C-alpha cells in the first residue's frame, strides 16, 4: 500500500485525483502500477486501477489475474470494480472507503452481488487514515485554489 500511496501523491501533484494502484504477482513482486490519469490522458477510463490492470495483463500475457493482488488507495468505483471482477483478480486490498461511488462495500457491493460470477476476496481499511487524509487534503487544497480564482471580466 505504501507504493500505491506514493503513486497517488504523484497523481495529485499532476492535477489528478490522488489515487494509486499496485498489482502484486504470484511471486509476491510488483508487476504493475497505475495512478489516476484521466486529465492527462483525456480518458474517462484512466483510473488508477484500470491503468494497473492493463499493465499487469501485458506483463503476464493474460487477462486473467487470478493469482494477483491489487492494492488501491481508494475503494473502486463501479467501472473499476467491474473491471477487477472481469480480470478475476485474486485479492483486492484497498485503503479508504468511498462514500460517494464506492462499489465494493460502501455504496454498492458488486463483488458479492448476483451479477458477479467471480467471488472476489476483499480486505478494506489498509492504511485507511493515510489514504483518506491524502484525499481530503488534496480536495481541500483544490477547493481553496478554486475560491481564489475569479472569472475574467
GROMACS .gro file of C-alpha atoms in nm:
model
  153
    1UNK     CA    1   0.000   0.000   0.000
    2UNK     CA    2   0.296   0.232   0.059
    3UNK     CA    3   0.379   0.226  -0.313
    4UNK     CA    4   0.014   0.295  -0.402
    5UNK     CA    5   0.018   0.598  -0.169
    6UNK     CA    6   0.333   0.727  -0.343
    7UNK     CA    7   0.163   0.685  -0.681
    8UNK     CA    8  -0.142   0.871  -0.551
    9UNK     CA    9   0.084   1.156  -0.441
   10UNK     CA   10   0.231   1.173  -0.792
   11UNK     CA   11  -0.118   1.180  -0.944
   12UNK     CA   12  -0.226   1.460  -0.710
   13UNK     CA   13   0.084   1.665  -0.794
   14UNK     CA   14  -0.009   1.628  -1.162
   15UNK     CA   15  -0.358   1.767  -1.100
   16UNK     CA   16  -0.533   1.430  -1.085
   17UNK     CA   17  -0.746   1.299  -0.800
   18UNK     CA   18  -0.480   1.124  -0.589
   19UNK     CA   19  -0.546   0.754  -0.630
   20UNK     CA   20  -0.274   0.494  -0.680
   21UNK     CA   21  -0.282   0.122  -0.751
   22UNK     CA   22  -0.025  -0.158  -0.744
   23UNK     CA   23  -0.062  -0.516  -0.864
   24UNK     CA   24   0.146  -0.786  -0.699
   25UNK     CA   25   0.205  -1.103  -0.897
   26UNK     CA   26   0.209  -1.466  -0.794
   27UNK     CA   27   0.570  -1.448  -0.672
   28UNK     CA   28   0.493  -1.151  -0.446
   29UNK     CA   29   0.662  -0.884  -0.656
   30UNK     CA   30   0.511  -0.569  -0.804
   31UNK     CA   31   0.426  -0.641  -1.167
   32UNK     CA   32   0.224  -0.329  -1.249
   33UNK     CA   33   0.120   0.006  -1.113
   34UNK     CA   34  -0.114   0.284  -1.201
   35UNK     CA   35  -0.221   0.627  -1.094
   36UNK     CA   36  -0.518   0.835  -1.200
   37UNK     CA   37  -0.453   0.976  -1.546
   38UNK     CA   38  -0.796   1.095  -1.664
   39UNK     CA   39  -0.696   1.459  -1.706
   40UNK     CA   40  -0.353   1.393  -1.856
   41UNK     CA   41  -0.474   1.125  -2.096
   42UNK     CA   42  -0.814   1.287  -2.159
   43UNK     CA   43  -0.958   0.941  -2.097
   44UNK     CA   44  -1.256   0.880  -1.868
   45UNK     CA   45  -1.143   0.520  -1.812
   46UNK     CA   46  -0.789   0.610  -1.700
   47UNK     CA   47  -0.849   0.538  -1.332
   48UNK     CA   48  -0.552   0.403  -1.136
   49UNK     CA   49  -0.699   0.052  -1.120
   50UNK     CA   50  -0.767   0.033  -1.495
   51UNK     CA   51  -0.416   0.157  -1.577
   52UNK     CA   52  -0.267  -0.106  -1.345
   53UNK     CA   53  -0.492  -0.388  -1.475
   54UNK     CA   54  -0.393  -0.312  -1.834
   55UNK     CA   55  -0.023  -0.309  -1.745
   56UNK     CA   56  -0.043  -0.632  -1.542
   57UNK     CA   57  -0.223  -0.813  -1.825
   58UNK     CA   58   0.059  -0.717  -2.061
   59UNK     CA   59   0.325  -0.834  -1.815
   60UNK     CA   60   0.172  -1.177  -1.755
   61UNK     CA   61   0.033  -1.202  -2.109
   62UNK     CA   62  -0.317  -1.288  -1.989
   63UNK     CA   63  -0.630  -1.101  -1.894
   64UNK     CA   64  -0.685  -1.347  -1.609
   65UNK     CA   65  -0.521  -1.204  -1.297
   66UNK     CA   66  -0.648  -1.469  -1.054
   67UNK     CA   67  -0.302  -1.514  -0.898
   68UNK     CA   68  -0.255  -1.141  -0.844
   69UNK     CA   69  -0.340  -0.898  -0.565
   70UNK     CA   70  -0.448  -0.540  -0.633
   71UNK     CA   71  -0.371  -0.269  -0.379
   72UNK     CA   72  -0.551   0.063  -0.428
   73UNK     CA   73  -0.576   0.369  -0.205
   74UNK     CA   74  -0.950   0.427  -0.259
   75UNK     CA   75  -1.242   0.186  -0.280
   76UNK     CA   76  -1.305   0.118  -0.650
   77UNK     CA   77  -1.593   0.282  -0.837
   78UNK     CA   78  -1.846   0.072  -1.035
   79UNK     CA   79  -1.633   0.079  -1.352
   80UNK     CA   80  -1.319  -0.032  -1.172
   81UNK     CA   81  -1.497  -0.290  -0.956
   82UNK     CA   82  -1.643  -0.439  -1.273
   83UNK     CA   83  -1.302  -0.449  -1.440
   84UNK     CA   84  -1.146  -0.609  -1.131
   85UNK     CA   85  -1.415  -0.876  -1.134
   86UNK     CA   86  -1.376  -0.929  -1.510
   87UNK     CA   87  -0.999  -0.971  -1.465
   88UNK     CA   88  -1.061  -1.235  -1.196
   89UNK     CA   89  -0.821  -1.057  -0.959
   90UNK     CA   90  -0.729  -1.294  -0.677
   91UNK     CA   91  -0.743  -1.040  -0.393
   92UNK     CA   92  -0.841  -0.674  -0.364
   93UNK     CA   93  -0.690  -0.463  -0.085
   94UNK     CA   94  -0.799  -0.101  -0.054
   95UNK     CA   95  -0.741   0.188   0.183
   96UNK     CA   96  -1.023   0.440   0.221
   97UNK     CA   97  -1.393   0.380   0.169
   98UNK     CA   98  -1.560   0.596  -0.096
   99UNK     CA   99  -1.895   0.715   0.041
  100UNK     CA  100  -1.997   0.863  -0.296
  101UNK     CA  101  -1.910   0.599  -0.555
  102UNK     CA  102  -1.762   0.301  -0.370
  103UNK     CA  103  -1.878  -0.016  -0.542
  104UNK     CA  104  -1.707  -0.280  -0.331
  105UNK     CA  105  -1.852  -0.226   0.017
  106UNK     CA  106  -1.973   0.129   0.079
  107UNK     CA  107  -2.244   0.230  -0.173
  108UNK     CA  108  -2.266  -0.090  -0.378
  109UNK     CA  109  -2.123  -0.436  -0.330
  110UNK     CA  110  -2.058  -0.562  -0.683
  111UNK     CA  111  -1.822  -0.845  -0.582
  112UNK     CA  112  -2.089  -1.012  -0.366
  113UNK     CA  113  -2.384  -0.931  -0.591
  114UNK     CA  114  -2.572  -1.186  -0.803
  115UNK     CA  115  -2.426  -1.028  -1.118
  116UNK     CA  116  -2.073  -1.125  -1.014
  117UNK     CA  117  -1.960  -1.467  -1.129
  118UNK     CA  118  -1.621  -1.418  -0.958
  119UNK     CA  119  -1.613  -1.420  -0.581
  120UNK     CA  120  -1.354  -1.154  -0.506
  121UNK     CA  121  -1.185  -1.165  -0.167
  122UNK     CA  122  -1.159  -0.811  -0.027
  123UNK     CA  123  -0.958  -0.655   0.254
  124UNK     CA  124  -1.067  -0.298   0.329
  125UNK     CA  125  -0.916  -0.030   0.551
  126UNK     CA  126  -0.544  -0.092   0.495
  127UNK     CA  127  -0.365   0.234   0.582
  128UNK     CA  128  -0.713   0.387   0.576
  129UNK     CA  129  -0.625   0.702   0.769
  130UNK     CA  130  -0.331   0.791   0.544
  131UNK     CA  131  -0.532   0.723   0.229
  132UNK     CA  132  -0.833   0.923   0.348
  133UNK     CA  133  -0.623   1.217   0.469
  134UNK     CA  134  -0.438   1.228   0.139
  135UNK     CA  135  -0.767   1.266  -0.050
  136UNK     CA  136  -0.918   1.512   0.198
  137UNK     CA  137  -0.607   1.733   0.191
  138UNK     CA  138  -0.595   1.730  -0.189
  139UNK     CA  139  -0.964   1.822  -0.223
  140UNK     CA  140  -0.938   2.096   0.045
  141UNK     CA  141  -0.640   2.245  -0.139
  142UNK     CA  142  -0.827   2.221  -0.469
  143UNK     CA  143  -1.133   2.399  -0.325
  144UNK     CA  144  -0.908   2.671  -0.183
  145UNK     CA  145  -0.749   2.723  -0.524
  146UNK     CA  146  -1.088   2.747  -0.689
  147UNK     CA  147  -1.204   3.008  -0.437
  148UNK     CA  148  -0.908   3.226  -0.531
  149UNK     CA  149  -0.996   3.218  -0.899
  150UNK     CA  150  -1.216   3.493  -1.033
  151UNK     CA  151  -1.386   3.494  -1.371
  152UNK     CA  152  -1.218   3.711  -1.629
  153UNK     CA  153  -1.404   4.036  -1.699
   0.00000   0.00000   0.00000
